[in-house]
């Protein structure tokens, strides 16, 4: 009974965001859960959102995007942890 209701809510885009949630995550959640596929944010757009990047640990930063770059061709930032791990395995 609850599962069909859940899927109806997902399909219709019906959700409540707690009022205590700050503007950054609220905006990001709304963009991510947009039911219109052409307006829904992509992973690249999510990664560029200021709140997503706000406290992101360095080891999770895969790409660095700038406004003048094509989103499909990101500039790779080498992660020192990955390099150390690769060196250990070789």
Backbone as a printed PyTorch tensor [residue, N CA C, xyz], in Angstrom:
tensor([[[  0.8180,  -1.1990,   0.0000],
         [  0.0000,   0.0000,   0.0000],
         [  0.8620,   1.2640,   0.0000]],

        [[  1.8930,   1.3030,   0.8200],
         [  2.7560,   2.4800,   0.8860],
         [  3.6660,   2.6020,  -0.3250]],

        [[  4.0630,   1.4720,  -0.8990],
         [  4.9550,   1.4850,  -2.0640],
         [  4.3090,   2.1850,  -3.2580]],

        [[  3.0590,   1.8410,  -3.6170],
         [  2.4230,   2.5660,  -4.7280],
         [  2.3130,   4.0750,  -4.4610]],

        [[  2.0080,   4.4450,  -3.2120],
         [  1.9510,   5.8720,  -2.8590],
         [  3.3070,   6.5310,  -3.0260]],

        [[  4.3420,   5.8470,  -2.5990],
         [  5.6980,   6.3720,  -2.7400],
         [  6.0300,   6.6330,  -4.2100]],

        [[  5.7210,   5.6710,  -5.0800],
         [  6.0120,   5.8330,  -6.4990],
         [  5.1730,   6.9490,  -7.1250]],

        [[  3.9430,   7.1170,  -6.6730],
         [  3.1120,   8.2290,  -7.1630],
         [  3.7410,   9.5650,  -6.7970]],

        [[  4.2260,   9.6590,  -5.5560],
         [  4.8620,  10.9000,  -5.1130],
         [  6.1430,  11.1700,  -5.8860]],

        [[  6.9200,  10.1390,  -6.1260],
         [  8.1660,  10.2970,  -6.8930],
         [  7.8500,  10.7900,  -8.2980]],

        [[  6.8970,  10.1490,  -8.9370],
         [  6.5310,  10.5010, -10.3170],
         [  5.9830,  11.9210, -10.4190]],

        [[  5.2230,  12.3420,  -9.4150],
         [  4.6180,  13.6720,  -9.4540],
         [  5.5630,  14.7590,  -8.9340]],

        [[  6.6640,  14.3570,  -8.3210],
         [  7.6000,  15.3330,  -7.7700],
         [  7.1210,  15.9280,  -6.4630]],

        [[  6.2930,  15.2010,  -5.7540],
         [  5.7590,  15.6680,  -4.4800],
         [  6.7240,  15.3010,  -3.3530]],

        [[  7.2790,  16.3200,  -2.7250],
         [  8.1670,  16.0980,  -1.5870],
         [  8.1980,  17.3540,  -0.7360]],

        [[  8.5230,  17.1650,   0.5210],
         [  8.6190,  18.2940,   1.4540],
         [ 10.0640,  18.4430,   1.8900]],

        [[ 10.5360,  19.6660,   1.8600],
         [ 11.8800,  19.9700,   2.3430],
         [ 11.7010,  20.6620,   3.6960]],

        [[ 12.3800,  20.1770,   4.7200],
         [ 12.2430,  20.8030,   6.0430],
         [ 12.5860,  22.2950,   5.9930]],

        [[ 11.8250,  23.0930,   6.7120],
         [ 12.0230,  24.5500,   6.7060],
         [ 13.3540,  24.9540,   7.3380]],

        [[ 13.9080,  24.1080,   8.1840],
         [ 15.1760,  24.4410,   8.8300],
         [ 16.3830,  24.2220,   7.9180]],

        [[ 16.1730,  23.5980,   6.7720],
         [ 17.2770,  23.3450,   5.8460],
         [ 17.6990,  24.6600,   5.1950]],

        [[ 19.0010,  24.9450,   5.1490],
         [ 19.4710,  26.1990,   4.5460],
         [ 19.1860,  26.2750,   3.0400]],

        [[ 19.3770,  27.4600,   2.4810],
         [ 19.0740,  27.7180,   1.0740],
         [ 19.8760,  26.8100,   0.1340]],

        [[ 21.1530,  26.5990,   0.4030],
         [ 22.0130,  25.8160,  -0.4840],
         [ 21.5070,  24.4040,  -0.7420]],

        [[ 21.3560,  23.5930,   0.3060],
         [ 20.8660,  22.2340,   0.0730],
         [ 19.4230,  22.2030,  -0.4340]],

        [[ 18.6040,  23.1590,  -0.0080],
         [ 17.2230,  23.2220,  -0.4860],
         [ 17.1930,  23.4110,  -1.9930]],

        [[ 17.9550,  24.3790,  -2.4750],
         [ 18.0230,  24.6560,  -3.9100],
         [ 18.5400,  23.4400,  -4.6840]],

        [[ 19.5800,  22.8240,  -4.1640],
         [ 20.1840,  21.6680,  -4.8310],
         [ 19.2040,  20.4960,  -4.9110]],

        [[ 18.5070,  20.2100,  -3.8300],
         [ 17.5310,  19.1190,  -3.8180],
         [ 16.4230,  19.3790,  -4.8320]],

        [[ 15.9350,  20.6170,  -4.8830],
         [ 14.8720,  20.9570,  -5.8360],
         [ 15.3420,  20.7690,  -7.2790]],

        [[ 16.5660,  21.1550,  -7.5750],
         [ 17.1070,  21.0000,  -8.9320],
         [ 17.3030,  19.5200,  -9.2770]],

        [[ 17.7480,  18.7300,  -8.3090],
         [ 18.0030,  17.3110,  -8.5420],
         [ 16.7130,  16.5090,  -8.7190]],

        [[ 15.6450,  16.9150,  -8.0430],
         [ 14.4010,  16.1510,  -8.0600],
         [ 13.3590,  16.7120,  -9.0330]],

        [[ 13.7600,  17.6160,  -9.8970],
         [ 12.8470,  18.1630, -10.8940],
         [ 12.3240,  17.0220, -11.7750]],

        [[ 11.0120,  16.9350, -11.9440],
         [ 10.4340,  15.8300, -12.7100],
         [ 10.5860,  16.0110, -14.2170]],

        [[ 10.8910,  17.2200, -14.6630],
         [ 11.0830,  17.4700, -16.0960],
         [ 12.5260,  17.0970, -16.4530]],

        [[ 12.7300,  16.0660, -17.2720],
         [ 14.0850,  15.5730, -17.5440],
         [ 15.0370,  16.6110, -18.1490]],

        [[ 14.5050,  17.5500, -18.9150],
         [ 15.3750,  18.5580, -19.5310],
         [ 15.7600,  19.6620, -18.5450]],

        [[ 14.9960,  19.8080, -17.4740],
         [ 15.2910,  20.8280, -16.4680],
         [ 16.0030,  20.2470, -15.2520]],

        [[ 15.9650,  18.9190, -15.1030],
         [ 16.6220,  18.2550, -13.9790],
         [ 18.1330,  18.4110, -14.1270]],

        [[ 18.8040,  18.7010, -13.0310],
         [ 20.2440,  18.9230, -13.0750],
         [ 21.0090,  17.6380, -13.3430]],

        [[ 22.0760,  17.7790, -14.0960],
         [ 22.9750,  16.6660, -14.3860],
         [ 23.9990,  16.5360, -13.2540]],

        [[ 24.7430,  15.4540, -13.2620],
         [ 25.8030,  15.2600, -12.2660],
         [ 26.8060,  16.4120, -12.3430]],

        [[ 27.1480,  16.8480, -13.5520],
         [ 28.1000,  17.9490, -13.7170],
         [ 27.5700,  19.2280, -13.0840]],

        [[ 26.2960,  19.5100, -13.2690],
         [ 25.7120,  20.7160, -12.6730],
         [ 25.6920,  20.6120, -11.1530]],

        [[ 25.3940,  19.4430, -10.6520],
         [ 25.3960,  19.2330,  -9.1990],
         [ 26.7990,  19.4530,  -8.6440]],

        [[ 27.8080,  18.9060,  -9.3060],
         [ 29.1890,  19.0500,  -8.8250],
         [ 29.6670,  20.4910,  -8.8510]],

        [[ 29.0670,  21.3310,  -9.6860],
         [ 29.4800,  22.7360,  -9.7680],
         [ 28.7180,  23.6240,  -8.8020]],

        [[ 27.6650,  23.1030,  -8.1780],
         [ 26.8610,  23.9110,  -7.2610],
         [ 27.7070,  24.3240,  -6.0630]],

        [[ 27.5850,  25.5900,  -5.6810],
         [ 28.4250,  26.1300,  -4.6030],
         [ 28.2600,  25.3560,  -3.3000]],

        [[ 27.0740,  24.9050,  -2.9550],
         [ 26.8900,  24.2120,  -1.6930],
         [ 27.5110,  22.8160,  -1.7270]],

        [[ 27.4190,  22.1570,  -2.8660],
         [ 28.0210,  20.8310,  -3.0100],
         [ 29.5270,  20.9110,  -2.7970]],

        [[ 30.1400,  21.9620,  -3.3240],
         [ 31.5970,  22.1130,  -3.2320],
         [ 32.0580,  22.7260,  -1.9100]],

        [[ 31.1350,  23.2640,  -1.1460],
         [ 31.4620,  24.0370,   0.0530],
         [ 32.3850,  23.2980,   1.0250]],

        [[ 32.0420,  22.1030,   1.4170],
         [ 32.8380,  21.3530,   2.3990],
         [ 33.3060,  20.0230,   1.8380]],

        [[ 33.3950,  19.9300,   0.5330],
         [ 33.8020,  18.6820,  -0.1030],
         [ 35.2730,  18.3970,   0.1880]],

        [[ 35.5820,  17.2380,   0.7620],
         [ 36.9850,  16.9090,   1.0380],
         [ 37.7970,  16.8410,  -0.2590]],

        [[ 39.0640,  17.1750,  -0.1630],
         [ 39.9240,  17.2060,  -1.3510],
         [ 39.9580,  15.8630,  -2.0750]],

        [[ 39.9160,  14.7690,  -1.3330],
         [ 40.0190,  13.4630,  -1.9810],
         [ 38.7760,  13.1130,  -2.7970]],

        [[ 37.6870,  13.8470,  -2.6080],
         [ 36.4790,  13.6060,  -3.3930],
         [ 36.3720,  14.5190,  -4.6180]],

        [[ 37.2610,  15.4870,  -4.7180],
         [ 37.2190,  16.4070,  -5.8560],
         [ 37.8520,  15.7330,  -7.0580]],

        [[ 37.0070,  15.2440,  -7.9520],
         [ 37.4940,  14.5430,  -9.1340],
         [ 37.8490,  15.4980, -10.2500]],

        [[ 37.0100,  16.5100, -10.4450],
         [ 37.1670,  17.4110, -11.5740],
         [ 37.0740,  18.8550, -11.1230]],

        [[ 37.6970,  19.6990, -11.8930],
         [ 37.5770,  21.1310, -11.6620],
         [ 36.9480,  21.7250, -12.9050]],

        [[ 35.8280,  22.4100, -12.7480],
         [ 35.1450,  22.9980, -13.8800],
         [ 35.2360,  24.5110, -13.7940]],

        [[ 35.3650,  25.1400, -14.9280],
         [ 35.2780,  26.5870, -14.9940],
         [ 34.1530,  26.9360, -15.9550]],

        [[ 33.6630,  28.1580, -15.8650],
         [ 32.5220,  28.5500, -16.6920],
         [ 32.8180,  28.5000, -18.1800]],

        [[ 34.0730,  28.6980, -18.5670],
         [ 34.3920,  28.7190, -19.9930],
         [ 34.7210,  27.3320, -20.5470]],

        [[ 34.6690,  26.3100, -19.6960],
         [ 34.9810,  24.9520, -20.1500],
         [ 33.7360,  24.2330, -20.6150]],

        [[ 33.9210,  23.3380, -21.5430],
         [ 32.8450,  22.4520, -21.9640],
         [ 32.6790,  21.4110, -20.8620]],

        [[ 31.4730,  21.2430, -20.3700],
         [ 31.2160,  20.3050, -19.2680],
         [ 31.6230,  18.8850, -19.6510]],

        [[ 31.6050,  18.5680, -20.9330],
         [ 31.9370,  17.2120, -21.3690],
         [ 33.4420,  16.9420, -21.3480]],

        [[ 34.2490,  17.9820, -21.2310],
         [ 35.7000,  17.7860, -21.2090],
         [ 36.2940,  18.4300, -19.9590]],

        [[ 36.1110,  17.7760, -18.8080],
         [ 36.6100,  18.3520, -17.5570],
         [ 38.1290,  18.2890, -17.4500]],

        [[ 38.6660,  19.2370, -16.7020],
         [ 40.0920,  19.2520, -16.4020],
         [ 40.3050,  18.3410, -15.1920]],

        [[ 41.0890,  17.3070, -15.3440],
         [ 41.3010,  16.3450, -14.2660],
         [ 42.2810,  16.9110, -13.2580]],

        [[ 41.9490,  16.7830, -12.0000],
         [ 42.8480,  17.1590, -10.9180],
         [ 43.3820,  15.8670, -10.3240]],

        [[ 44.6810,  15.7050, -10.3180],
         [ 45.2630,  14.4880,  -9.7670],
         [ 45.1120,  14.4840,  -8.2570]],

        [[ 44.6910,  13.3830,  -7.7460],
         [ 44.4710,  13.2180,  -6.3290],
         [ 45.6970,  12.5100,  -5.7460]],

        [[ 46.3440,  13.1140,  -4.7810],
         [ 47.5700,  12.5700,  -4.1960],
         [ 47.3260,  11.1980,  -3.5650]],

        [[ 46.1490,  10.9860,  -2.9830],
         [ 45.8390,   9.6810,  -2.3880],
         [ 45.7870,   8.5830,  -3.4480]],

        [[ 45.2100,   8.8950,  -4.5930],
         [ 45.1330,   7.9180,  -5.6780],
         [ 46.5310,   7.6200,  -6.2100]],

        [[ 47.3370,   8.6490,  -6.3720],
         [ 48.7030,   8.4610,  -6.8750],
         [ 49.5000,   7.5820,  -5.9170]],

        [[ 49.3870,   7.8430,  -4.6180],
         [ 50.1060,   7.0300,  -3.6330],
         [ 49.6310,   5.5840,  -3.6690]],

        [[ 48.3550,   5.3770,  -3.7920],
         [ 47.8020,   4.0330,  -3.8560],
         [ 48.3110,   3.3090,  -5.1130]],

        [[ 48.3300,   3.9780,  -6.2360],
         [ 48.8180,   3.3780,  -7.4740],
         [ 50.3070,   3.0220,  -7.3570]],

        [[ 51.0800,   3.8840,  -6.7140],
         [ 52.5040,   3.6190,  -6.5480],
         [ 52.7580,   2.4100,  -5.6540]],

        [[ 51.9180,   2.1830,  -4.6780],
         [ 52.0600,   1.0420,  -3.7870],
         [ 51.8090,  -0.2740,  -4.5330]],

        [[ 50.8750,  -0.2300,  -5.4740],
         [ 50.4880,  -1.4370,  -6.2010],
         [ 51.4360,  -1.7980,  -7.3330]],

        [[ 52.3840,  -0.9400,  -7.6640],
         [ 53.3070,  -1.2200,  -8.7720],
         [ 54.7250,  -1.3860,  -8.3140]]])
